[in-house]
mmCIF file of C-alpha atoms in Angstrom:
data_model
loop_
_atom_site.group_PDB
_atom_site.id
_atom_site.type_symbol
_atom_site.label_atom_id
_atom_site.label_comp_id
_atom_site.label_asym_id
_atom_site.label_seq_id
_atom_site.Cartn_x
_atom_site.Cartn_y
_atom_site.Cartn_z
ATOM 1 C CA MET A 1 0.000 0.000 0.000
ATOM 2 C CA GLN A 2 1.332 3.452 -0.909
ATOM 3 C CA TYR A 3 0.858 6.611 1.110
ATOM 4 C CA LYS A 4 -1.490 9.033 -0.622
ATOM 5 C CA SER A 5 -0.839 12.068 1.553
ATOM 6 C CA PHE A 6 2.043 13.912 3.171
ATOM 7 C CA LEU A 7 1.788 16.122 6.221
ATOM 8 C CA ILE A 8 4.295 18.967 5.854
ATOM 9 C CA LYS A 9 5.460 20.424 9.160
ATOM 10 C CA TYR A 10 7.202 23.742 9.644
ATOM 11 C CA ALA A 11 8.954 25.134 12.701
ATOM 12 C CA GLU A 12 10.212 28.706 12.508
ATOM 13 C CA ILE A 13 7.180 29.901 10.558
ATOM 14 C CA GLY A 14 5.022 29.059 13.561
ATOM 15 C CA VAL A 15 6.355 32.015 15.574
ATOM 16 C CA LYS A 16 5.581 34.649 12.948
ATOM 17 C CA GLY A 17 2.414 35.930 14.595
ATOM 18 C CA LYS A 18 -0.065 37.830 12.429
ATOM 19 C CA ASN A 19 2.205 37.536 9.379
ATOM 20 C CA ARG A 20 2.396 33.758 9.570
ATOM 21 C CA TYR A 21 -0.079 33.272 6.727
ATOM 22 C CA LEU A 22 2.301 35.057 4.342
ATOM 23 C CA PHE A 23 5.052 32.536 5.076
ATOM 24 C CA GLU A 24 2.608 29.623 4.902
ATOM 25 C CA ASP A 25 1.325 30.789 1.523
ATOM 26 C CA ALA A 26 4.891 31.145 0.221
ATOM 27 C CA LEU A 27 5.711 27.631 1.408
ATOM 28 C CA VAL A 28 2.571 26.227 -0.238
ATOM 29 C CA THR A 29 3.532 27.958 -3.499
ATOM 30 C CA ASN A 30 7.075 26.582 -3.360
ATOM 31 C CA ILE A 31 5.797 23.051 -2.661
ATOM 32 C CA ARG A 32 3.405 23.222 -5.600
ATOM 33 C CA HIS A 33 6.160 24.489 -7.880
ATOM 34 C CA SER A 34 8.559 21.754 -6.803
ATOM 35 C CA LEU A 35 6.032 18.927 -7.172
ATOM 36 C CA LYS A 36 5.108 20.081 -10.683
ATOM 37 C CA ARG A 37 8.619 19.110 -11.775
ATOM 38 C CA ILE A 38 8.062 15.429 -11.008
ATOM 39 C CA ASP A 39 5.673 12.768 -12.270
ATOM 40 C CA GLY A 40 2.272 12.723 -10.609
ATOM 41 C CA ASP A 41 -0.517 15.147 -9.762
ATOM 42 C CA PHE A 42 -0.708 16.645 -6.273
ATOM 43 C CA GLN A 43 -3.150 18.829 -4.395
ATOM 44 C CA VAL A 44 -1.364 21.110 -1.915
ATOM 45 C CA SER A 45 -3.481 22.751 0.771
ATOM 46 C CA LYS A 46 -3.202 24.247 4.233
ATOM 47 C CA GLU A 47 -5.329 24.004 7.355
ATOM 48 C CA SER A 48 -4.657 25.920 10.603
ATOM 49 C CA GLY A 49 -0.986 25.143 11.117
ATOM 50 C CA ARG A 50 -0.842 22.164 8.791
ATOM 51 C CA ILE A 51 0.150 21.842 5.136
ATOM 52 C CA TYR A 52 -0.855 18.787 3.124
ATOM 53 C CA ALA A 53 0.333 17.371 -0.187
ATOM 54 C CA THR A 54 -2.127 14.769 -1.473
ATOM 55 C CA ALA A 55 -1.432 12.587 -4.487
ATOM 56 C CA GLU A 56 -4.195 12.447 -7.087
ATOM 57 C CA SER A 57 -2.391 9.975 -9.349
ATOM 58 C CA GLU A 58 0.395 7.414 -9.219
ATOM 59 C CA TYR A 59 3.783 8.774 -8.152
ATOM 60 C CA ASP A 60 7.270 7.728 -7.094
ATOM 61 C CA PHE A 61 7.536 7.948 -3.304
ATOM 62 C CA ASP A 62 11.316 8.464 -3.168
ATOM 63 C CA GLU A 63 11.168 11.153 -5.843
ATOM 64 C CA VAL A 64 8.518 13.095 -3.940
ATOM 65 C CA VAL A 65 10.384 12.866 -0.632
ATOM 66 C CA ASP A 66 13.615 13.934 -2.326
ATOM 67 C CA ALA A 67 11.858 17.002 -3.789
ATOM 68 C CA LEU A 68 10.291 17.964 -0.457
ATOM 69 C CA LYS A 69 13.623 17.587 1.368
ATOM 70 C CA ARG A 70 14.982 20.452 -0.754
ATOM 71 C CA ILE A 71 12.269 22.978 0.044
ATOM 72 C CA PHE A 72 13.350 25.512 2.631
ATOM 73 C CA GLY A 73 10.769 26.109 5.335
ATOM 74 C CA ILE A 74 9.913 22.419 5.729
ATOM 75 C CA ALA A 75 10.918 21.024 9.127
ATOM 76 C CA ALA A 76 9.528 17.515 8.653
ATOM 77 C CA ILE A 77 7.802 15.365 6.031
ATOM 78 C CA CYS A 78 5.297 12.844 7.370
ATOM 79 C CA PRO A 79 3.827 10.268 4.974
ATOM 80 C CA MET A 80 0.371 9.675 6.376
ATOM 81 C CA VAL A 81 -3.049 8.130 6.012
ATOM 82 C CA GLN A 82 -5.831 10.701 6.182
ATOM 83 C CA VAL A 83 -9.329 9.400 6.886
ATOM 84 C CA GLU A 84 -12.763 10.868 7.451
ATOM 85 C CA ASP A 85 -14.024 11.212 10.997
ATOM 86 C CA ASN A 86 -16.649 8.489 11.082
ATOM 87 C CA GLY A 87 -16.716 8.056 14.836
ATOM 88 C CA TYR A 88 -14.482 6.682 17.547
ATOM 89 C CA GLU A 89 -14.949 3.005 16.747
ATOM 90 C CA ASP A 90 -14.028 3.643 13.129
ATOM 91 C CA LEU A 91 -10.886 5.496 14.290
ATOM 92 C CA LYS A 92 -9.799 2.365 16.176
ATOM 93 C CA LYS A 93 -10.307 0.261 13.036
ATOM 94 C CA GLN A 94 -8.337 2.735 10.938
ATOM 95 C CA VAL A 95 -5.379 2.669 13.344
ATOM 96 C CA LEU A 96 -5.289 -1.143 13.363
ATOM 97 C CA SER A 97 -5.482 -1.110 9.563
ATOM 98 C CA TYR A 98 -2.549 1.335 9.442
ATOM 99 C CA VAL A 99 -0.353 -0.870 11.629
ATOM 100 C CA GLU A 100 -1.348 -3.955 9.652
ATOM 101 C CA GLU A 101 -0.621 -2.344 6.291
ATOM 102 C CA PHE A 102 2.649 -0.562 7.005
ATOM 103 C CA TYR A 103 4.438 -2.858 9.460
ATOM 104 C CA GLU A 104 5.149 -6.320 8.164
ATOM 105 C CA GLU A 105 6.932 -7.273 11.391
ATOM 106 C CA LYS A 106 4.848 -6.686 14.512
ATOM 107 C CA ASN A 107 7.468 -7.211 17.213
ATOM 108 C CA PHE A 108 8.223 -3.556 17.942
ATOM 109 C CA THR A 109 7.809 -1.226 20.896
ATOM 110 C CA PHE A 110 5.465 1.699 20.409
ATOM 111 C CA LYS A 111 3.805 4.745 21.876
ATOM 112 C CA VAL A 112 0.616 6.475 20.758
ATOM 113 C CA ASN A 113 0.726 10.272 20.622
ATOM 114 C CA THR A 114 -2.648 11.918 19.990
ATOM 115 C CA ARG A 115 -3.292 15.586 19.294
ATOM 116 C CA ARG A 116 -6.936 16.651 19.383
ATOM 117 C CA GLY A 117 -7.171 19.728 17.190
ATOM 118 C CA ASN A 118 -10.953 19.281 17.128
ATOM 119 C CA LYS A 119 -11.795 20.075 20.754
ATOM 120 C CA ARG A 120 -15.410 18.977 20.236
ATOM 121 C CA TYR A 121 -14.283 15.417 19.719
ATOM 122 C CA PRO A 122 -15.995 13.390 22.486
ATOM 123 C CA VAL A 123 -12.822 11.618 23.721
ATOM 124 C CA ASN A 124 -9.774 13.492 25.058
ATOM 125 C CA SER A 125 -6.210 12.865 23.938
ATOM 126 C CA GLU A 126 -5.090 10.876 26.974
ATOM 127 C CA GLN A 127 -8.030 8.499 26.695
ATOM 128 C CA ILE A 128 -7.441 8.041 22.976
ATOM 129 C CA ASN A 129 -3.799 7.161 23.692
ATOM 130 C CA ARG A 130 -4.810 4.526 26.221
ATOM 131 C CA ASP A 131 -7.569 3.026 24.100
ATOM 132 C CA LEU A 132 -5.502 2.840 20.918
ATOM 133 C CA GLY A 133 -2.550 1.379 22.809
ATOM 134 C CA GLU A 134 -4.809 -1.287 24.263
ATOM 135 C CA ILE A 135 -6.300 -2.391 20.951
ATOM 136 C CA ILE A 136 -2.868 -2.523 19.291
ATOM 137 C CA LEU A 137 -1.565 -4.778 22.099
ATOM 138 C CA GLN A 138 -4.609 -7.011 21.759
ATOM 139 C CA ALA A 139 -4.433 -7.228 17.971
ATOM 140 C CA PHE A 140 -0.660 -7.685 17.769
ATOM 141 C CA PRO A 141 0.579 -9.574 20.863
ATOM 142 C CA ASP A 142 4.255 -9.250 19.895
ATOM 143 C CA THR A 143 4.142 -5.457 20.293
ATOM 144 C CA LYS A 144 5.021 -3.717 23.558
ATOM 145 C CA VAL A 145 4.448 -0.242 24.915
ATOM 146 C CA ASP A 146 7.516 1.909 25.631
ATOM 147 C CA VAL A 147 6.688 5.515 26.501
ATOM 148 C CA HIS A 148 10.343 6.574 26.813
ATOM 149 C CA GLN A 149 12.168 5.232 23.742
ATOM 150 C CA PRO A 150 9.616 3.572 21.455
ATOM 151 C CA GLU A 151 10.703 2.091 18.153
ATOM 152 C CA VAL A 152 7.446 3.308 16.620
ATOM 153 C CA MET A 153 5.840 6.607 17.576
ATOM 154 C CA LEU A 154 2.289 6.417 16.256
ATOM 155 C CA HIS A 155 0.852 9.911 15.760
ATOM 156 C CA VAL A 156 -2.888 10.480 15.574
ATOM 157 C CA GLU A 157 -4.187 13.980 14.827
ATOM 158 C CA VAL A 158 -7.907 14.560 15.257
ATOM 159 C CA ARG A 159 -8.819 17.548 13.121
ATOM 160 C CA SER A 160 -11.518 18.088 10.485
ATOM 161 C CA LYS A 161 -10.179 14.769 9.217
ATOM 162 C CA ILE A 162 -7.959 12.317 11.070
ATOM 163 C CA ASN A 163 -4.248 12.048 10.257
ATOM 164 C CA ILE A 164 -2.377 8.846 11.111
ATOM 165 C CA TYR A 165 1.386 8.629 10.667
ATOM 166 C CA SER A 166 4.506 7.166 12.239
ATOM 167 C CA HIS A 167 7.357 8.133 9.917
ATOM 168 C CA VAL A 168 8.916 11.585 10.307
ATOM 169 C CA ILE A 169 11.503 12.509 7.675
ATOM 170 C CA PRO A 170 13.622 15.587 8.502
ATOM 171 C CA GLY A 171 13.299 18.533 6.133
ATOM 172 C CA PRO A 172 15.914 21.218 5.454
ATOM 173 C CA GLY A 173 14.409 23.795 7.824
ATOM 174 C CA GLY A 174 14.923 27.494 7.208
ATOM 175 C CA MET A 175 12.423 29.926 5.686
ATOM 176 C CA PRO A 176 10.511 29.713 2.394
ATOM 177 C CA VAL A 177 12.508 31.172 -0.485
ATOM 178 C CA GLY A 178 11.126 34.544 -1.529
ATOM 179 C CA THR A 179 10.010 35.702 1.919
ATOM 180 C CA ASN A 180 13.155 37.697 2.736
ATOM 181 C CA GLY A 181 14.051 39.653 -0.365
ATOM 182 C CA LYS A 182 16.598 39.008 -3.100
ATOM 183 C CA ALA A 183 20.397 38.993 -3.299
ATOM 184 C CA MET A 184 23.101 38.560 -5.935
ATOM 185 C CA LEU A 185 25.564 35.696 -5.450
ATOM 186 C CA LEU A 186 29.121 36.058 -6.781
ATOM 187 C CA LEU A 187 29.415 32.495 -8.026
ATOM 188 C CA SER A 188 32.765 30.962 -8.968
ATOM 189 C CA GLY A 189 33.677 27.412 -9.820
ATOM 190 C CA GLY A 190 34.996 26.771 -6.302
ATOM 191 C CA ILE A 191 33.593 25.013 -3.272
ATOM 192 C CA ASP A 192 32.687 28.015 -1.143
ATOM 193 C CA SER A 193 30.338 30.241 -3.154
ATOM 194 C CA PRO A 194 27.695 27.572 -3.960
ATOM 195 C CA VAL A 195 27.555 26.794 -0.229
ATOM 196 C CA ALA A 196 27.173 30.501 0.545
ATOM 197 C CA GLY A 197 24.275 30.783 -1.909
ATOM 198 C CA TYR A 198 22.579 27.741 -0.406
ATOM 199 C CA MET A 199 22.916 29.107 3.123
ATOM 200 C CA VAL A 200 21.463 32.527 2.324
ATOM 201 C CA ALA A 201 18.627 30.956 0.300
ATOM 202 C CA LYS A 202 17.840 28.852 3.379
ATOM 203 C CA ARG A 203 16.954 32.072 5.178
ATOM 204 C CA GLY A 204 14.255 32.794 2.591
ATOM 205 C CA VAL A 205 16.306 34.963 0.218
ATOM 206 C CA LYS A 206 15.732 34.614 -3.521
ATOM 207 C CA ILE A 207 19.080 34.567 -5.309
ATOM 208 C CA ASP A 208 20.451 35.478 -8.702
ATOM 209 C CA ALA A 209 24.113 34.890 -9.527
ATOM 210 C CA VAL A 210 26.980 36.471 -11.434
ATOM 211 C CA TYR A 211 30.017 34.666 -12.827
ATOM 212 C CA PHE A 212 33.127 36.418 -14.146
ATOM 213 C CA HIS A 213 34.456 34.632 -17.212
ATOM 214 C CA ALA A 214 37.849 35.383 -18.809
ATOM 215 C CA PRO A 215 38.149 33.792 -22.244
ATOM 216 C CA PRO A 216 40.500 32.557 -23.609
ATOM 217 C CA TYR A 217 42.236 32.233 -20.223
ATOM 218 C CA THR A 218 39.272 30.324 -18.869
ATOM 219 C CA SER A 219 37.608 27.694 -21.018
ATOM 220 C CA ASP A 220 33.988 27.053 -21.954
ATOM 221 C CA ARG A 221 34.196 24.004 -19.715
ATOM 222 C CA ALA A 222 34.958 26.302 -16.785
ATOM 223 C CA LYS A 223 31.849 28.322 -17.657
ATOM 224 C CA GLN A 224 29.742 25.176 -17.990
ATOM 225 C CA LYS A 225 30.993 24.063 -14.586
ATOM 226 C CA VAL A 226 29.559 27.229 -13.032
ATOM 227 C CA VAL A 227 26.271 26.769 -14.916
ATOM 228 C CA ASP A 228 26.116 23.238 -13.509
ATOM 229 C CA LEU A 229 26.794 24.542 -9.995
ATOM 230 C CA ALA A 230 24.012 27.100 -10.346
ATOM 231 C CA LYS A 231 21.633 24.322 -11.403
ATOM 232 C CA LEU A 232 22.615 22.256 -8.357
ATOM 233 C CA VAL A 233 22.023 25.177 -5.998
ATOM 234 C CA SER A 234 18.718 25.949 -7.749
ATOM 235 C CA ARG A 235 17.338 22.608 -6.577
ATOM 236 C CA TYR A 236 17.090 24.297 -3.187
ATOM 237 C CA SER A 237 16.832 28.003 -4.026
ATOM 238 C CA GLY A 238 14.488 27.860 -6.977
ATOM 239 C CA ALA A 239 15.422 29.044 -10.460
ATOM 240 C CA ILE A 240 18.588 31.156 -10.617
ATOM 241 C CA ARG A 241 19.262 33.740 -13.308
ATOM 242 C CA LEU A 242 23.004 33.491 -13.906
ATOM 243 C CA HIS A 243 24.747 36.596 -15.300
ATOM 244 C CA ILE A 244 27.942 35.678 -17.156
ATOM 245 C CA VAL A 245 30.294 38.667 -17.402
ATOM 246 C CA ASN A 246 33.205 38.747 -19.859
ATOM 247 C CA PHE A 247 35.899 40.060 -17.528
ATOM 248 C CA THR A 248 38.968 39.528 -19.728
ATOM 249 C CA ASP A 249 39.586 43.094 -20.894
ATOM 250 C CA ILE A 250 39.143 44.491 -17.392
ATOM 251 C CA GLN A 251 41.568 41.965 -15.925
ATOM 252 C CA LEU A 252 44.190 42.593 -18.581
ATOM 253 C CA TYR A 253 43.887 46.334 -18.086
ATOM 254 C CA ILE A 254 44.295 45.999 -14.309
ATOM 255 C CA TYR A 255 47.202 43.621 -14.855
ATOM 256 C CA ASP A 256 48.883 46.192 -17.118
ATOM 257 C CA LYS A 257 48.276 49.298 -14.982
ATOM 258 C CA CYS A 258 48.350 48.238 -11.317
ATOM 259 C CA PRO A 259 50.971 46.765 -8.939
ATOM 260 C CA HIS A 260 50.843 43.004 -9.219
ATOM 261 C CA GLU A 261 50.689 42.424 -5.485
ATOM 262 C CA GLU A 262 47.388 44.363 -5.497
ATOM 263 C CA LEU A 263 45.885 42.578 -8.515
ATOM 264 C CA THR A 264 43.539 40.285 -6.625
ATOM 265 C CA ILE A 265 42.124 43.039 -4.411
ATOM 266 C CA ILE A 266 41.567 45.463 -7.288
ATOM 267 C CA MET A 267 40.009 42.772 -9.484
ATOM 268 C CA ARG A 268 37.707 41.796 -6.613
ATOM 269 C CA ARG A 269 36.723 45.432 -6.152
ATOM 270 C CA TYR A 270 35.646 45.701 -9.775
ATOM 271 C CA MET A 271 33.770 42.433 -9.534
ATOM 272 C CA MET A 272 31.877 43.893 -6.585
ATOM 273 C CA LYS A 273 31.095 47.077 -8.531
ATOM 274 C CA ILE A 274 29.775 45.139 -11.514
ATOM 275 C CA ALA A 275 27.858 42.680 -9.328
ATOM 276 C CA GLU A 276 26.221 45.604 -7.527
ATOM 277 C CA ARG A 277 25.123 47.167 -10.812
ATOM 278 C CA LEU A 278 23.603 43.869 -11.944
ATOM 279 C CA ALA A 279 21.991 43.409 -8.536
ATOM 280 C CA GLU A 280 20.339 46.811 -8.751
ATOM 281 C CA ASP A 281 19.012 46.017 -12.219
ATOM 282 C CA SER A 282 17.522 42.708 -11.031
ATOM 283 C CA GLY A 283 15.908 44.098 -7.892
ATOM 284 C CA ALA A 284 18.393 42.564 -5.451
ATOM 285 C CA SER A 285 19.373 44.485 -2.336
ATOM 286 C CA ALA A 286 22.516 42.642 -1.182
ATOM 287 C CA LEU A 287 25.548 40.723 -2.450
ATOM 288 C CA ILE A 288 26.644 37.235 -1.360
ATOM 289 C CA THR A 289 30.180 35.853 -1.445
ATOM 290 C CA GLY A 290 31.799 32.640 -0.265
ATOM 291 C CA GLU A 291 34.709 34.299 1.512
ATOM 292 C CA SER A 292 36.046 32.878 4.782
ATOM 293 C CA ILE A 293 38.417 34.832 7.023
ATOM 294 C CA GLY A 294 42.059 33.916 6.473
ATOM 295 C CA GLN A 295 41.485 31.226 3.865
ATOM 296 C CA VAL A 296 43.522 33.041 1.178
ATOM 297 C CA ALA A 297 45.348 36.366 0.901
ATOM 298 C CA SER A 298 42.289 38.191 -0.404
ATOM 299 C CA GLN A 299 40.268 37.088 2.622
ATOM 300 C CA THR A 300 42.143 38.727 5.483
ATOM 301 C CA MET A 301 40.249 41.298 7.536
ATOM 302 C CA GLN A 302 42.046 44.132 5.759
ATOM 303 C CA SER A 303 41.444 42.635 2.310
ATOM 304 C CA LEU A 304 37.743 42.107 2.971
ATOM 305 C CA ALA A 305 37.425 45.695 4.171
ATOM 306 C CA ALA A 306 39.115 46.946 0.999
ATOM 307 C CA THR A 307 36.776 44.814 -1.113
ATOM 308 C CA ASP A 308 33.652 45.982 0.734
ATOM 309 C CA ASP A 309 34.612 49.591 0.126
ATOM 310 C CA ALA A 310 33.856 49.113 -3.569
ATOM 311 C CA ALA A 311 30.161 48.425 -2.929
ATOM 312 C CA THR A 312 27.404 50.283 -1.137
ATOM 313 C CA MET A 313 25.112 47.255 -0.766
ATOM 314 C CA PRO A 314 25.384 44.933 2.232
ATOM 315 C CA VAL A 315 27.689 41.975 1.566
ATOM 316 C CA PHE A 316 26.600 38.679 3.103
ATOM 317 C CA ARG A 317 29.343 36.129 3.851
ATOM 318 C CA PRO A 318 27.573 33.170 5.470
ATOM 319 C CA VAL A 319 30.675 30.925 5.600
ATOM 320 C CA ILE A 320 32.998 33.610 6.962
ATOM 321 C CA GLY A 321 33.617 31.742 10.230
ATOM 322 C CA PHE A 322 33.783 28.233 8.710
ATOM 323 C CA ASP A 323 36.993 26.316 8.192
ATOM 324 C CA LYS A 324 37.474 24.517 4.887
ATOM 325 C CA GLN A 325 36.263 21.137 6.101
ATOM 326 C CA GLU A 326 33.042 22.629 7.421
ATOM 327 C CA ILE A 327 32.398 24.185 4.013
ATOM 328 C CA VAL A 328 33.238 20.889 2.285
ATOM 329 C CA ASP A 329 30.773 19.077 4.560
ATOM 330 C CA VAL A 330 27.933 21.349 3.445
ATOM 331 C CA ALA A 331 29.003 21.086 -0.206
ATOM 332 C CA GLU A 332 28.867 17.302 0.013
ATOM 333 C CA LYS A 333 25.478 17.469 1.712
ATOM 334 C CA ILE A 334 23.927 19.605 -1.046
ATOM 335 C CA GLY A 335 25.668 17.785 -3.905
ATOM 336 C CA THR A 336 27.932 20.552 -5.240
ATOM 337 C CA TYR A 337 31.306 19.272 -4.043
ATOM 338 C CA GLU A 338 32.088 16.856 -6.891
ATOM 339 C CA THR A 339 31.352 19.516 -9.491
ATOM 340 C CA SER A 340 33.302 22.205 -7.610
ATOM 341 C CA VAL A 341 36.504 20.137 -7.582
ATOM 342 C CA LEU A 342 36.527 19.519 -11.336
ATOM 343 C CA PRO A 343 39.870 20.885 -12.659
ATOM 344 C CA PHE A 344 38.630 23.862 -14.671
ATOM 345 C CA GLU A 345 40.134 27.092 -13.345
ATOM 346 C CA ASP A 346 38.253 30.358 -13.039
ATOM 347 C CA CYS A 347 39.515 33.865 -13.794
ATOM 348 C CA CYS A 348 40.645 34.618 -10.232
ATOM 349 C CA THR A 349 43.006 31.642 -10.247
ATOM 350 C CA ILE A 350 44.506 32.477 -13.624
ATOM 351 C CA PHE A 351 45.426 36.051 -12.706
ATOM 352 C CA VAL A 352 46.550 35.530 -9.122
ATOM 353 C CA ALA A 353 49.695 37.392 -8.054
ATOM 354 C CA LYS A 354 52.749 35.458 -6.903
ATOM 355 C CA HIS A 355 53.068 37.557 -3.754
ATOM 356 C CA PRO A 356 49.681 39.140 -3.050
ATOM 357 C CA VAL A 357 49.368 41.810 -0.391
ATOM 358 C CA THR A 358 47.646 40.463 2.728
ATOM 359 C CA LYS A 359 47.135 43.751 4.577
ATOM 360 C CA PRO A 360 46.261 46.213 1.837
ATOM 361 C CA SER A 361 46.008 49.904 2.550
ATOM 362 C CA LEU A 362 42.713 51.232 1.196
ATOM 363 C CA LYS A 363 44.449 54.549 0.502
ATOM 364 C CA MET A 364 47.104 52.792 -1.610
ATOM 365 C CA ILE A 365 44.508 50.684 -3.418
ATOM 366 C CA ARG A 366 42.537 53.760 -4.399
ATOM 367 C CA ARG A 367 45.721 55.471 -5.545
ATOM 368 C CA SER A 368 46.585 52.474 -7.727
ATOM 369 C CA GLU A 369 43.103 52.533 -9.229
ATOM 370 C CA GLU A 370 43.744 56.068 -10.427
ATOM 371 C CA ASN A 371 45.994 54.446 -13.047
ATOM 372 C CA LEU A 372 42.851 52.926 -14.558
ATOM 373 C CA ALA A 373 40.993 56.208 -15.042
ATOM 374 C CA GLU A 374 41.512 56.421 -18.811
ATOM 375 C CA LYS A 375 39.564 53.307 -19.828
ATOM 376 C CA ILE A 376 38.100 51.475 -16.831
ATOM 377 C CA ASP A 377 34.630 53.053 -16.912
ATOM 378 C CA GLU A 378 34.265 52.234 -20.587
ATOM 379 C CA LEU A 379 35.397 48.651 -20.013
ATOM 380 C CA VAL A 380 32.954 48.226 -17.135
ATOM 381 C CA GLU A 381 30.048 49.539 -19.211
ATOM 382 C CA THR A 382 30.977 47.206 -22.073
ATOM 383 C CA ALA A 383 31.129 44.229 -19.698
ATOM 384 C CA ILE A 384 27.706 45.061 -18.254
ATOM 385 C CA SER A 385 26.083 45.664 -21.619
ATOM 386 C CA THR A 386 27.301 42.341 -23.023
ATOM 387 C CA VAL A 387 26.306 40.135 -20.073
ATOM 388 C CA GLU A 388 25.055 36.699 -21.062
ATOM 389 C CA LYS A 389 22.050 35.589 -18.993
ATOM 390 C CA VAL A 390 21.258 31.926 -18.407
ATOM 391 C CA TRP A 391 18.373 30.507 -16.395
ATOM 392 C CA CYS A 392 19.502 27.639 -14.207
#
């Protein structure tokens, strides 16, 4: 027998007070959108603190669970049997039928946990627990009650209908994407930036992305790698509009006019300026990077301050306090790690200085940028006007 319904639980949304319905509606919309991508027809609805996804045709159970596990805002996914309230004696029969259908082996310990959302129901929760426990013991003598560490926690929710479930699959948590604004992710082909995008999206932020490409120094395979990473992140964040910027002429100009030990900082500053322009055009109000303090020369406190100076938008760095292994752990969890480690270098790696400055002086950086005055504005405008946009 296959489950026909899923109870979708949320956690953080429940403390949103009078605005809670806005977050619930966003979560319902995101669930509907995600389930449309897979085989099967589903009805998604909500009822006073509960969200349901009900199958109206045949479907693949694992595929549905996998899709729901990528939707931010979901705390738990509970495959369930939902039945009409046809009286207390019928409820007992339905519970026995559930145990019979879904547990081939009946030698487990269990506990019944009833929640009576319908307060007019004639039997209270404690009595329901006792009565259902008794009939299960009578019907299946090999079962035992364990109220402390049961192998099976049988949940019964008495609402307008009755929900029966015992499997609780953890969801990703967080907030529904789209409930907390929009930001622009500076996406490279590395490990860190896809993780950063995932983490900010988990807080309900819709993300777009920008990638700085430097042909012929970086190959089309390097660009495709970033497109693939954006697609992997989009499984959690929703569709991502990736802006691909041809950065070659700007990099060569900086390389020719500025001290080489300052190359990385100055290039990063112009990436921030371009990313901010694209963010403004797309309605985003913040930038996201995958920088972590001290990981490389351009990520010291002084370097990050010099980079931030180039933008007026807030810059979110969700992995700033992570060490590399912690970032790798998240990348493996979300499925981006294997793509990130493919050996196709991005533009930052190609143009890195042999001895980069680790404690740049903002005053000196600005003075060096004066060497770019003749052409840099024109090059920036050309780069922005020729951006390639790809939906991922």
